């Protein structure tokens, strides 16, 4: 089966829209979209079902935090942990999906070890299938339904509140949020050097995601050309940060897999060689990320970049 259609990341906003109603209504529809993907995940129709499910829940949780002025604190205290729990249950399945989808790429790294790597990736595929069964059982469980009911009911209650001050215009509120997140990204990216640890770069990646969510959800309020350019420049950096995070995840996964007692000494040696190659790719990705950061630094500190958010 083909991949499911993606949901919209844009809030249906006009200059006179009431965000206190639009946001929870948008989040409620996003949640229903995520739930519409459950059967596809349970039936193992396509890895994109799991991916879009996770993307949607992550965006929901992030917007709840970023736009917390719109959501009562007691509802936020419900939404954050429940959405986190829903996402966490599919972490391993998504990682294993990616590894199995990229099997041929790994085989190409060490073509002379094709036989051994084929056996290892057959094990990974079996791990993925077992995890898919576990996730399917979770999605069908009463515990899962309870978490979902908590999220849905919280969003419905949130629609009844109007927490933003009437004297704050929507575009002013959006400007403040976007400009503030741009500053956080800028401060974070300026701390990165060739010696930076992986988790420091990962922190920047998280801040960039938050900025991307804000830019996309408020996009209806801004002139398309400059706003789209800002999103595009951010996406170019995110792509590099994503590649860097991917190789970091791969190193951690295969290092842990190498400790598995099912593998004999020759197989462990093959995994060691694979890890060595991935570490080289990781370092190349680091250099590529640093290069992109130089371009992004020039972009983000250009006076015209943030002009539309003032």
Backbone as CSV, one residue per row, in Angstrom:
resi,resn,N_x,N_y,N_z,CA_x,CA_y,CA_z,C_x,C_y,C_z
1,UNK,0.848,-1.200,0.000,0.000,0.000,0.000,0.880,1.245,0.000
2,UNK,0.414,2.314,-0.629,1.170,3.559,-0.683,1.126,4.265,0.668
3,UNK,2.000,5.255,0.814,2.073,6.013,2.057,0.816,6.851,2.238
4,UNK,0.449,7.157,3.483,-0.745,7.976,3.739,-0.486,9.431,3.387
5,UNK,-1.532,10.194,3.100,-1.351,11.635,2.849,-0.907,12.333,4.130
6,UNK,-0.129,13.395,3.979,0.337,14.145,5.142,-0.719,15.158,5.574
7,UNK,-0.704,15.468,6.851,-1.622,16.495,7.346,-0.993,17.869,7.155
8,UNK,-1.798,18.901,7.226,-1.302,20.261,7.056,-0.637,20.748,8.337
9,UNK,0.489,21.427,8.192,1.176,21.991,9.359,0.805,23.456,9.571
10,UNK,-0.091,23.978,8.732,-0.505,25.387,8.806,-1.806,25.538,9.576
11,UNK,-1.824,26.483,10.485,-3.078,26.819,11.142,-3.932,27.651,10.185
12,UNK,-5.245,27.405,10.134,-6.132,28.192,9.252,-6.401,29.558,9.870
13,UNK,-5.456,30.462,9.686,-5.513,31.750,10.369,-5.802,32.916,9.435
14,UNK,-6.468,33.935,9.989,-6.601,35.260,9.385,-6.123,36.254,10.435
15,UNK,-5.930,37.484,10.039,-5.406,38.482,10.970,-6.305,38.684,12.185
16,UNK,-7.613,38.421,12.015,-8.539,38.617,13.131,-8.967,37.299,13.776
17,UNK,-8.259,36.215,13.476,-8.603,34.911,14.059,-8.349,34.902,15.565
18,UNK,-9.120,34.086,16.267,-8.935,33.917,17.708,-8.122,32.648,17.937
19,UNK,-6.855,32.821,18.280,-5.944,31.688,18.425,-6.383,30.735,19.526
20,UNK,-7.043,31.265,20.553,-7.488,30.424,21.662,-8.520,29.384,21.223
21,UNK,-9.192,29.652,20.111,-10.104,28.648,19.553,-9.444,27.871,18.420
22,UNK,-8.731,28.579,17.551,-8.147,27.943,16.361,-7.118,26.883,16.740
23,UNK,-6.247,27.182,17.716,-5.186,26.236,18.062,-5.722,24.918,18.614
24,UNK,-6.565,24.918,19.660,-7.064,23.629,20.147,-7.893,22.877,19.116
25,UNK,-8.612,23.617,18.267,-9.372,22.960,17.202,-8.426,22.299,16.203
26,UNK,-7.344,22.998,15.853,-6.323,22.445,14.960,-5.675,21.212,15.585
27,UNK,-5.318,21.306,16.863,-4.683,20.181,17.546,-5.621,18.980,17.628
28,UNK,-6.900,19.240,17.838,-7.877,18.147,17.897,-7.969,17.429,16.551
29,UNK,-7.952,18.207,15.466,-8.001,17.594,14.131,-6.696,16.855,13.824
30,UNK,-5.580,17.409,14.274,-4.299,16.720,14.125,-4.314,15.381,14.859
31,UNK,-4.902,15.381,16.038,-4.948,14.147,16.825,-5.822,13.105,16.140
32,UNK,-6.927,13.540,15.576,-7.777,12.603,14.841,-7.045,12.052,13.620
33,UNK,-6.250,12.900,12.970,-5.445,12.422,11.837,-4.459,11.365,12.308
34,UNK,-3.778,11.620,13.420,-2.826,10.638,13.952,-3.532,9.320,14.249
35,UNK,-4.709,9.406,14.818,-5.451,8.192,15.153,-5.929,7.456,13.898
36,UNK,-6.140,8.194,12.818,-6.553,7.544,11.566,-5.441,6.671,10.989
37,UNK,-4.218,6.861,11.470,-3.072,6.091,10.982,-2.862,4.798,11.767
38,UNK,-3.593,4.642,12.852,-3.371,3.487,13.735,-3.523,2.152,13.006
39,UNK,-4.582,2.007,12.209,-4.816,0.729,11.539,-3.703,0.411,10.559
40,UNK,-3.201,1.427,9.872,-2.086,1.213,8.956,-0.836,0.749,9.670
41,UNK,-0.624,1.270,10.890,0.515,0.822,11.701,0.298,-0.615,12.146
42,UNK,-0.892,-0.905,12.626,-1.200,-2.247,13.128,-1.103,-3.299,12.029
43,UNK,-1.510,-2.925,10.817,-1.466,-3.864,9.689,-0.128,-3.855,8.967
44,UNK,0.801,-3.003,9.425,2.144,-2.928,8.834,2.073,-2.623,7.337
45,UNK,1.226,-1.658,6.981,0.996,-1.356,5.570,2.161,-0.626,4.920
46,UNK,2.758,0.311,5.662,3.850,1.122,5.104,4.532,1.839,6.268
47,UNK,5.880,1.921,6.270,6.587,2.608,7.370,6.152,4.056,7.559
48,UNK,5.627,4.673,6.500,5.245,6.080,6.585,4.065,6.288,7.533
49,UNK,3.255,5.252,7.764,2.156,5.387,8.716,2.706,5.687,10.108
50,UNK,3.717,4.923,10.513,4.350,5.163,11.813,5.035,6.519,11.838
51,UNK,5.717,6.854,10.754,6.456,8.117,10.697,5.519,9.314,10.822
52,UNK,4.438,9.337,10.041,3.510,10.465,10.094,2.765,10.529,11.426
53,UNK,2.489,9.381,12.006,1.877,9.320,13.342,2.775,10.033,14.348
54,UNK,4.060,9.729,14.297,5.019,10.322,15.226,5.222,11.816,14.957
55,UNK,5.356,12.167,13.684,5.540,13.573,13.314,4.375,14.416,13.829
56,UNK,3.172,13.905,13.665,1.978,14.647,14.074,1.919,14.833,15.583
57,UNK,2.168,13.764,16.330,2.142,13.868,17.790,3.253,14.778,18.303
58,UNK,4.425,14.698,17.665,5.546,15.550,18.081,5.225,17.024,17.839
59,UNK,4.643,17.309,16.677,4.271,18.689,16.373,3.203,19.185,17.354
60,UNK,2.246,18.350,17.672,1.214,18.723,18.635,1.822,19.098,19.981
61,UNK,2.686,18.228,20.480,3.281,18.471,21.799,4.140,19.735,21.789
62,UNK,4.893,19.906,20.728,5.759,21.080,20.634,4.939,22.366,20.596
63,UNK,3.868,22.390,19.813,3.025,23.588,19.738,2.337,23.876,21.071
64,UNK,1.980,22.827,21.796,1.391,23.033,23.122,2.361,23.780,24.032
65,UNK,3.634,23.419,23.947,4.654,24.059,24.786,4.985,25.456,24.269
66,UNK,5.187,25.567,22.959,5.573,26.846,22.366,4.489,27.910,22.512
67,UNK,3.235,27.482,22.461,2.102,28.416,22.540,1.327,28.193,23.838
68,UNK,2.067,27.988,24.907,1.458,27.620,26.190,0.531,28.698,26.747
69,UNK,0.695,29.953,26.287,-0.201,31.023,26.749,-1.650,30.774,26.335
70,UNK,-1.832,29.938,25.329,-3.172,29.678,24.795,-3.843,28.509,25.509
71,UNK,-3.057,27.714,26.215,-3.566,26.490,26.835,-3.484,26.607,28.356
72,UNK,-4.581,26.358,29.072,-4.542,26.419,30.536,-3.453,25.506,31.095
73,UNK,-2.782,25.950,32.153,-1.645,25.190,32.680,-2.045,23.790,33.122
74,UNK,-3.258,23.627,33.656,-3.680,22.300,34.106,-3.979,21.375,32.924
75,UNK,-4.374,21.939,31.784,-4.561,21.118,30.587,-3.202,20.772,29.977
76,UNK,-2.274,21.718,30.016,-0.923,21.456,29.517,-0.267,20.343,30.323
77,UNK,-0.547,20.309,31.617,0.010,19.267,32.481,-0.542,17.888,32.131
78,UNK,-1.677,17.857,31.468,-2.252,16.593,30.982,-1.703,16.251,29.604
79,UNK,-1.700,17.221,28.711,-1.337,16.978,27.312,0.123,16.555,27.145
80,UNK,1.034,17.247,27.806,2.463,16.976,27.601,2.849,15.531,27.920
81,UNK,2.552,15.013,29.108,2.978,13.642,29.405,2.259,12.576,28.594
82,UNK,0.978,12.799,28.308,0.234,11.783,27.552,0.709,11.723,26.097
83,UNK,0.952,12.865,25.486,1.480,12.868,24.116,2.879,12.265,24.080
84,UNK,3.680,12.544,25.097,5.026,11.968,25.165,4.965,10.451,25.257
85,UNK,4.050,9.936,26.063,3.891,8.485,26.195,3.492,7.856,24.868
86,UNK,2.562,8.484,24.163,2.115,7.949,22.875,3.268,7.886,21.878
87,UNK,4.110,8.919,21.849,5.260,8.936,20.934,6.297,7.890,21.322
88,UNK,6.578,7.807,22.612,7.651,6.934,23.097,7.425,5.478,22.725
89,UNK,6.182,5.067,22.672,5.870,3.667,22.383,6.283,3.241,20.974
90,UNK,6.495,4.204,20.081,6.869,3.860,18.699,8.318,4.219,18.370
91,UNK,9.107,4.624,19.368,10.498,5.020,19.113,11.299,3.920,18.430
92,UNK,11.303,2.748,19.046,12.118,1.648,18.523,11.611,1.184,17.165
93,UNK,10.304,1.113,16.998,9.752,0.669,15.715,10.202,1.588,14.591
94,UNK,10.180,2.886,14.822,10.618,3.818,13.775,12.089,3.620,13.455
95,UNK,12.940,3.464,14.466,14.366,3.235,14.219,14.583,1.968,13.396
96,UNK,13.897,0.901,13.775,14.063,-0.372,13.063,13.503,-0.289,11.645
97,UNK,12.424,0.458,11.470,11.894,0.695,10.117,12.966,1.312,9.225
98,UNK,13.638,2.331,9.751,14.662,3.033,8.968,15.822,2.107,8.645
99,UNK,16.253,1.314,9.625,17.376,0.406,9.392,17.045,-0.623,8.309
100,UNK,15.848,-1.173,8.356,15.490,-2.187,7.362,15.273,-1.566,5.981
101,UNK,14.731,-0.355,5.946,14.561,0.327,4.658,15.905,0.614,3.995
102,UNK,16.935,0.841,4.811,18.258,1.202,4.296,19.206,0.012,4.207
103,UNK,18.671,-1.204,4.255,19.520,-2.402,4.250,20.507,-2.406,3.095
104,UNK,20.041,-2.124,1.896,20.927,-2.169,0.722,22.066,-1.158,0.824
105,UNK,21.798,-0.024,1.444,22.857,0.974,1.622,23.946,0.457,2.556
106,UNK,23.535,-0.250,3.606,24.526,-0.818,4.525,25.320,-1.935,3.847
107,UNK,24.640,-2.742,3.049,25.330,-3.822,2.333,26.361,-3.254,1.373
108,UNK,26.055,-2.097,0.798,26.977,-1.480,-0.157,28.220,-0.914,0.525
109,UNK,28.129,-0.638,1.828,29.279,-0.099,2.553,30.394,-1.132,2.650
110,UNK,29.999,-2.394,2.890,30.975,-3.489,2.998,30.562,-4.624,2.065
111,UNK,30.702,-4.443,0.763,30.239,-5.467,-0.179,30.924,-6.814,-0.005
112,UNK,32.154,-6.799,0.491,32.882,-8.056,0.678,32.338,-8.859,1.862
113,UNK,31.505,-8.220,2.688,30.906,-8.901,3.843,29.399,-9.088,3.647
114,UNK,29.002,-9.235,2.397,27.579,-9.298,2.051,26.853,-10.408,2.805
115,UNK,27.456,-11.587,2.870,26.801,-12.741,3.490,26.545,-12.509,4.979
116,UNK,27.573,-12.042,5.676,27.439,-11.805,7.115,26.446,-10.680,7.398
117,UNK,26.537,-9.585,6.638,25.621,-8.461,6.843,24.179,-8.841,6.518
118,UNK,23.999,-9.691,5.520,22.650,-10.143,5.169,22.016,-10.883,6.338
119,UNK,22.796,-11.738,7.013,22.290,-12.449,8.194,21.950,-11.468,9.315
120,UNK,22.829,-10.513,9.524,22.611,-9.538,10.595,21.351,-8.718,10.331
121,UNK,21.164,-8.305,9.085,19.984,-7.487,8.779,18.707,-8.323,8.727
122,UNK,18.847,-9.617,8.529,17.686,-10.497,8.665,17.242,-10.522,10.128
123,UNK,18.219,-10.498,11.038,17.899,-10.424,12.467,17.218,-9.100,12.805
124,UNK,17.725,-8.013,12.219,17.131,-6.693,12.471,15.699,-6.651,11.947
125,UNK,15.478,-7.272,10.796,14.127,-7.326,10.234,13.199,-8.114,11.150
126,UNK,13.719,-9.201,11.732,12.923,-9.986,12.676,12.617,-9.168,13.932
127,UNK,13.601,-8.390,14.382,13.388,-7.494,15.523,12.293,-6.483,15.207
128,UNK,12.332,-5.964,13.983,11.327,-4.978,13.581,9.935,-5.597,13.569
129,UNK,9.828,-6.810,13.040,8.525,-7.474,12.976,7.975,-7.747,14.374
130,UNK,8.865,-8.149,15.288,8.433,-8.399,16.668,7.982,-7.102,17.335
131,UNK,8.708,-6.020,17.080,8.346,-4.726,17.656,7.046,-4.212,17.057
132,UNK,6.822,-4.494,15.785,5.581,-4.071,15.144,4.386,-4.775,15.787
133,UNK,4.555,-6.041,16.114,3.496,-6.794,16.794,3.231,-6.195,18.179
134,UNK,4.313,-5.838,18.880,4.152,-5.232,20.208,3.405,-3.901,20.117
135,UNK,3.790,-3.067,19.146,3.139,-1.764,18.982,1.671,-1.948,18.603
136,UNK,1.393,-2.924,17.734,0.004,-3.192,17.347,-0.829,-3.576,18.566
137,UNK,-0.230,-4.376,19.452,-0.922,-4.767,20.683,-1.165,-3.554,21.581
138,UNK,-0.186,-2.664,21.641,-0.321,-1.430,22.429,-1.448,-0.564,21.888
139,UNK,-1.509,-0.407,20.572,-2.537,0.439,19.967,-3.944,-0.114,20.190
140,UNK,-4.041,-1.420,20.405,-5.346,-2.051,20.621,-5.704,-2.154,22.106
141,UNK,-4.809,-1.687,22.969,-4.985,-1.884,24.408,-5.894,-0.833,25.044
142,UNK,-6.435,-1.181,26.203,-7.254,-0.249,26.977,-6.404,0.919,27.475
143,UNK,-5.148,0.638,27.822,-4.250,1.697,28.300,-4.071,2.770,27.228
144,UNK,-3.905,2.324,25.984,-3.748,3.282,24.883,-5.013,4.114,24.710
145,UNK,-6.153,3.462,24.745,-7.421,4.180,24.589,-7.614,5.210,25.706
146,UNK,-7.127,4.884,26.893,-7.236,5.810,28.026,-6.389,7.056,27.795
147,UNK,-5.155,6.858,27.329,-4.288,7.996,27.009,-4.947,8.889,25.951
148,UNK,-5.502,8.258,24.935,-6.138,9.018,23.852,-7.340,9.808,24.353
149,UNK,-8.124,9.195,25.230,-9.294,9.883,25.783,-8.867,11.103,26.603
150,UNK,-7.771,10.967,27.328,-7.263,12.091,28.121,-6.859,13.255,27.219
151,UNK,-6.188,12.947,26.123,-5.757,13.990,25.188,-6.961,14.645,24.524
152,UNK,-7.857,13.826,24.017,-9.030,14.353,23.305,-9.888,15.233,24.220
153,UNK,-10.157,14.758,25.419,-10.998,15.522,26.346,-10.324,16.827,26.777
154,UNK,-9.019,16.769,26.954,-8.284,17.976,27.335,-8.364,19.037,26.238
155,UNK,-8.218,18.615,25.001,-8.298,19.561,23.882,-9.702,20.145,23.749
156,UNK,-10.711,19.339,23.993,-12.089,19.842,23.926,-12.339,20.888,25.015
157,UNK,-11.812,20.634,26.203,-11.984,21.615,27.286,-11.220,22.906,26.982
158,UNK,-10.050,22.772,26.361,-9.207,23.936,26.069,-9.914,24.921,25.149
159,UNK,-10.790,24.424,24.292,-11.529,25.299,23.376,-12.410,26.308,24.112
160,UNK,-12.718,26.022,25.365,-13.645,26.867,26.114,-12.958,28.064,26.778
161,UNK,-11.627,28.112,26.692,-10.892,29.174,27.394,-10.369,30.217,26.416
162,UNK,-10.327,31.448,26.885,-9.767,32.554,26.103,-8.725,33.240,26.985
163,UNK,-7.479,32.777,26.874,-6.441,33.219,27.797,-5.633,34.401,27.296
164,UNK,-5.630,34.629,25.977,-4.851,35.746,25.446,-5.551,37.071,25.739
165,UNK,-4.771,38.059,26.102,-5.333,39.386,26.348,-5.895,39.957,25.050
166,UNK,-7.037,40.574,25.153,-7.710,41.103,23.965,-6.909,42.190,23.256
167,UNK,-5.997,42.853,24.004,-5.250,43.945,23.385,-4.014,43.464,22.625
168,UNK,-3.779,42.148,22.612,-2.647,41.595,21.867,-3.144,41.077,20.520
169,UNK,-2.707,41.707,19.452,-3.101,41.256,18.123,-2.408,39.936,17.794
170,UNK,-3.079,39.120,16.994,-2.548,37.809,16.646,-1.179,37.907,15.990
171,UNK,-1.030,38.809,15.030,0.239,38.912,14.321,1.352,39.382,15.259
172,UNK,1.022,40.208,16.234,2.013,40.650,17.221,2.471,39.476,18.076
173,UNK,1.525,38.662,18.490,1.835,37.465,19.273,2.719,36.516,18.467
174,UNK,2.356,36.291,17.205,3.137,35.408,16.335,4.544,35.962,16.123
175,UNK,4.643,37.271,15.887,5.952,37.906,15.710,6.857,37.662,16.913
176,UNK,6.298,37.848,18.096,7.077,37.671,19.322,7.575,36.235,19.454
177,UNK,6.703,35.281,19.171,7.065,33.869,19.293,8.153,33.481,18.294
178,UNK,7.978,33.893,17.046,8.937,33.531,16.001,10.282,34.206,16.237
179,UNK,10.264,35.501,16.542,11.516,36.225,16.775,12.267,35.652,17.972
180,UNK,11.529,35.287,19.014,12.157,34.707,20.202,12.814,33.366,19.880
181,UNK,12.142,32.545,19.072,12.713,31.242,18.727,13.896,31.395,17.782
182,UNK,13.840,32.372,16.891,14.998,32.668,16.040,16.211,33.009,16.910
183,UNK,15.990,33.796,17.964,17.096,34.154,18.861,17.660,32.922,19.562
184,UNK,16.785,32.024,19.976,17.243,30.801,20.637,18.078,29.947,19.685
185,UNK,17.626,29.834,18.445,18.383,29.081,17.444,19.727,29.747,17.190
186,UNK,19.711,31.055,17.065,20.940,31.796,16.797,21.944,31.628,17.935
187,UNK,21.473,31.753,19.166,22.359,31.581,20.320,22.927,30.170,20.377
188,UNK,22.090,29.195,20.055,22.524,27.800,20.093,23.530,27.484,18.997
189,UNK,23.277,27.974,17.781,24.163,27.639,16.667,25.524,28.322,16.801
190,UNK,25.568,29.448,17.488,26.841,30.149,17.661,27.751,29.466,18.683
191,UNK,27.200,28.566,19.466,27.996,27.828,20.448,28.675,26.602,19.838
192,UNK,28.301,26.262,18.613,28.802,25.032,18.002,30.137,25.276,17.308
193,UNK,31.066,24.359,17.564,32.405,24.412,16.973,32.777,23.010,16.503
194,UNK,33.907,22.851,15.817,34.332,21.505,15.397,34.494,20.534,16.565
195,UNK,34.680,21.062,17.772,34.883,20.199,18.940,33.588,19.906,19.697
196,UNK,32.475,20.439,19.239,31.206,20.264,19.951,30.798,18.798,20.014
197,UNK,30.258,18.395,21.163,29.775,17.031,21.320,28.446,16.859,20.577
198,UNK,28.123,15.598,20.317,26.906,15.301,19.558,25.656,15.880,20.210
199,UNK,25.590,15.814,21.550,24.362,16.269,22.207,24.169,17.782,22.097
200,UNK,25.260,18.532,21.930,25.157,19.980,21.735,24.531,20.277,20.370
201,UNK,24.966,19.521,19.367,24.401,19.681,18.025,22.950,19.201,18.005
202,UNK,22.675,18.162,18.776,21.305,17.653,18.853,20.373,18.695,19.478
203,UNK,20.879,19.449,20.457,20.083,20.513,21.079,19.682,21.566,20.050
204,UNK,20.616,21.917,19.176,20.299,22.862,18.099,19.217,22.285,17.197
205,UNK,19.311,21.012,16.897,18.312,20.356,16.043,16.911,20.485,16.645
206,UNK,16.787,20.309,17.933,15.494,20.422,18.609,14.962,21.852,18.525
207,UNK,15.845,22.827,18.732,15.435,24.235,18.648,15.003,24.600,17.224
208,UNK,15.685,24.036,16.239,15.309,24.285,14.841,13.941,23.691,14.526
209,UNK,13.656,22.520,15.075,12.334,21.919,14.879,11.246,22.835,15.435
210,UNK,11.487,23.353,16.622,10.504,24.240,17.244,10.271,25.480,16.384
211,UNK,11.350,26.047,15.858,11.215,27.217,14.985,10.443,26.860,13.726
212,UNK,10.717,25.707,13.166,10.024,25.261,11.945,8.519,25.129,12.204
213,UNK,8.156,24.569,13.351,6.738,24.436,13.687,6.061,25.805,13.743
214,UNK,6.731,26.768,14.349,6.159,28.113,14.458,6.031,28.782,13.098
215,UNK,7.079,28.688,12.290,7.043,29.304,10.961,5.919,28.719,10.116
216,UNK,5.760,27.409,10.194,4.735,26.758,9.374,3.331,27.043,9.895
217,UNK,3.151,26.986,11.201,1.781,27.135,11.712,1.258,28.564,11.550
218,UNK,2.159,29.555,11.543,1.742,30.946,11.381,1.945,31.469,9.961
219,UNK,2.238,30.598,9.021,2.612,31.035,7.669,1.524,31.842,6.968
220,UNK,0.257,31.615,7.314,-0.838,32.341,6.654,-0.822,33.836,6.972
221,UNK,-0.071,34.238,7.982,-0.064,35.642,8.408,0.985,36.488,7.704
222,UNK,1.865,35.843,6.905,3.021,36.569,6.381,3.096,36.551,4.859
223,UNK,3.789,37.568,4.294,4.008,37.585,2.839,4.738,36.309,2.424
224,UNK,4.243,35.614,1.422,4.778,34.297,1.073,6.267,34.260,0.727
225,UNK,6.748,35.202,-0.054,8.095,35.088,-0.610,9.182,35.039,0.463
226,UNK,9.260,36.053,1.327,10.308,36.092,2.349,10.112,34.990,3.377
227,UNK,8.856,34.742,3.746,8.574,33.709,4.746,8.991,32.329,4.231
228,UNK,8.673,32.040,2.967,9.063,30.754,2.383,10.576,30.618,2.309
229,UNK,11.256,31.715,2.010,12.717,31.694,1.972,13.286,31.381,3.353
230,UNK,12.678,31.933,4.389,13.123,31.648,5.748,12.941,30.174,6.089
231,UNK,11.794,29.624,5.705,11.534,28.202,5.944,12.529,27.344,5.170
232,UNK,12.810,27.720,3.925,13.724,26.952,3.089,15.138,26.949,3.663
233,UNK,15.607,28.104,4.109,16.947,28.184,4.699,17.035,27.337,5.969
234,UNK,15.982,27.369,6.752,15.949,26.550,7.964,15.943,25.070,7.611
235,UNK,15.178,24.706,6.590,15.100,23.307,6.172,16.463,22.784,5.707
236,UNK,17.225,23.612,5.001,18.556,23.200,4.549,19.446,22.843,5.738
237,UNK,19.354,23.642,6.797,20.126,23.341,8.003,19.583,22.093,8.686
238,UNK,18.264,21.973,8.760,17.657,20.807,9.399,18.054,19.509,8.706
239,UNK,18.153,19.546,7.389,18.554,18.349,6.643,19.943,17.891,7.073
240,UNK,20.866,18.834,7.217,22.225,18.499,7.651,22.235,17.989,9.090
241,UNK,21.475,18.656,9.942,21.387,18.220,11.334,20.744,16.842,11.439
242,UNK,19.764,16.579,10.568,19.118,15.273,10.551,20.067,14.175,10.128
243,UNK,20.877,14.444,9.107,21.873,13.462,8.659,22.863,13.160,9.778
244,UNK,23.286,14.207,10.486,24.236,14.034,11.584,23.619,13.191,12.694
245,UNK,22.363,13.461,13.007,21.678,12.692,14.044,21.496,11.238,13.621
246,UNK,21.230,11.020,12.336,21.044,9.654,11.834,22.297,8.814,12.042
247,UNK,23.461,9.359,11.676,24.698,8.588,11.841,25.012,8.384,13.322
248,UNK,24.663,9.346,14.153,24.851,9.193,15.594,23.998,8.044,16.126
249,UNK,22.749,7.979,15.667,21.844,6.901,16.061,22.347,5.554,15.564
250,UNK,22.859,5.517,14.349,23.379,4.277,13.775,24.562,3.746,14.577
251,UNK,25.465,4.632,14.938,26.635,4.219,15.721,26.197,3.604,17.047
252,UNK,25.262,4.259,17.729,24.777,3.753,19.015,24.081,2.401,18.848
253,UNK,23.268,2.274,17.800,22.524,1.030,17.583,23.452,-0.140,17.285
254,UNK,24.359,0.035,16.335,25.225,-1.079,15.944,26.263,-1.401,17.012
255,UNK,26.644,-0.403,17.809,27.543,-0.665,18.939,26.849,-1.553,19.961
256,UNK,25.576,-1.273,20.230,24.810,-2.107,21.151,24.559,-3.488,20.556
257,UNK,24.262,-3.540,19.266,23.997,-4.823,18.606,25.228,-5.720,18.645
258,UNK,26.400,-5.134,18.558,27.658,-5.896,18.558,27.856,-6.658,19.868
259,UNK,27.198,-6.203,20.930,27.317,-6.871,22.229,26.383,-8.075,22.348
260,UNK,25.486,-8.235,21.373,24.512,-9.328,21.402,25.230,-10.671,21.324
261,UNK,24.914,-11.552,22.252,25.624,-12.833,22.353,25.294,-13.794,21.220
262,UNK,24.280,-13.476,20.428,23.942,-14.377,19.318,24.998,-14.337,18.218
263,UNK,25.822,-13.292,18.206,26.793,-13.135,17.120,28.154,-13.699,17.501
264,UNK,28.739,-14.413,16.545,30.068,-14.982,16.770,31.139,-13.925,16.515
265,UNK,32.381,-14.318,16.709,33.481,-13.362,16.581,33.569,-12.749,15.182
266,UNK,33.450,-13.544,14.094,33.495,-12.944,12.747,32.376,-11.920,12.509
267,UNK,31.172,-12.227,13.001,30.063,-11.280,12.830,30.308,-9.991,13.614
268,UNK,30.845,-10.137,14.811,31.153,-8.941,15.609,32.235,-8.102,14.934
269,UNK,33.160,-8.775,14.264,34.205,-8.049,13.549,33.607,-7.277,12.369
270,UNK,32.632,-7.889,11.698,31.949,-7.211,10.594,31.217,-5.974,11.118
271,UNK,30.545,-6.119,12.255,29.852,-4.973,12.846,30.846,-3.883,13.252
272,UNK,32.000,-4.296,13.732,33.038,-3.323,14.082,33.479,-2.540,12.848
273,UNK,33.647,-3.257,11.737,34.041,-2.598,10.484,32.946,-1.656,9.995
274,UNK,31.689,-2.087,10.151,30.563,-1.246,9.740,30.513,0.028,10.585
275,UNK,30.702,-0.130,11.885,30.699,1.029,12.785,31.815,1.995,12.413
276,UNK,32.968,1.459,12.063,34.104,2.303,11.664,33.746,3.142,10.441
277,UNK,33.094,2.518,9.465,32.694,3.244,8.256,31.645,4.320,8.578
278,UNK,30.709,3.969,9.458,29.664,4.934,9.820,30.265,6.104,10.592
279,UNK,31.258,5.832,11.422,31.921,6.918,12.159,32.608,7.887,11.202
280,UNK,33.167,7.355,10.127,33.774,8.229,9.117,32.702,9.097,8.455
281,UNK,31.561,8.467,8.150,30.446,9.220,7.563,29.920,10.257,8.557
282,UNK,29.949,9.900,9.833,29.505,10.812,10.889,30.392,12.052,10.937
283,UNK,31.689,11.850,10.809,32.616,12.979,10.828,32.441,13.844,9.580
284,UNK,32.208,13.199,8.442,31.944,13.958,7.217,30.658,14.774,7.364
285,UNK,29.659,14.163,8.010,28.398,14.868,8.244,28.610,16.054,9.184
286,UNK,29.483,15.888,10.162,29.806,16.991,11.072,30.378,18.177,10.294
287,UNK,31.325,17.887,9.399,31.953,18.953,8.618,30.938,19.630,7.697
288,UNK,30.051,18.824,7.114,29.014,19.367,6.241,28.046,20.246,7.032
289,UNK,27.735,19.824,8.250,26.852,20.607,9.117,27.495,21.938,9.495
290,UNK,28.782,21.902,9.830,29.498,23.132,10.187,29.526,24.111,9.015
291,UNK,29.675,23.567,7.821,29.688,24.415,6.626,28.326,25.073,6.419
292,UNK,27.267,24.290,6.597,25.919,24.835,6.451,25.637,25.879,7.531
293,UNK,26.190,25.680,8.714,25.994,26.634,9.803,26.579,28.003,9.470
294,UNK,27.676,28.026,8.736,28.259,29.303,8.327,27.289,30.068,7.434
295,UNK,26.670,29.352,6.505,25.686,29.990,5.625,24.463,30.439,6.413
296,UNK,24.035,29.593,7.342,22.851,29.924,8.133,23.122,31.115,9.048
297,UNK,24.331,31.207,9.575,24.687,32.335,10.435,24.575,33.653,9.666
298,UNK,25.053,33.648,8.429,24.940,34.853,7.596,23.481,35.178,7.319
299,UNK,22.713,34.129,7.050,21.291,34.309,6.746,20.524,34.860,7.943
300,UNK,20.701,34.238,9.093,19.887,34.595,10.258,20.245,35.974,10.803
301,UNK,21.467,36.439,10.511,21.889,37.757,10.994,21.764,38.855,9.937
302,UNK,21.169,38.497,8.806,20.837,39.501,7.795,19.600,40.269,8.276
303,UNK,19.649,41.567,8.219,18.547,42.381,8.759,17.212,42.082,8.084
304,UNK,17.243,41.660,6.827,15.994,41.421,6.103,15.301,40.131,6.528
305,UNK,16.052,39.200,7.136,15.484,37.901,7.492,14.337,38.033,8.483
306,UNK,14.546,38.806,9.524,13.546,38.928,10.587,12.656,40.156,10.447
307,UNK,12.838,40.896,9.372,12.097,42.148,9.209,10.589,41.934,9.228
308,UNK,10.128,40.848,8.627,8.675,40.625,8.553,8.085,40.212,9.896
309,UNK,8.936,39.921,10.884,8.439,39.530,12.207,8.576,40.671,13.220
310,UNK,8.699,41.894,12.701,8.813,43.050,13.599,7.568,43.931,13.486
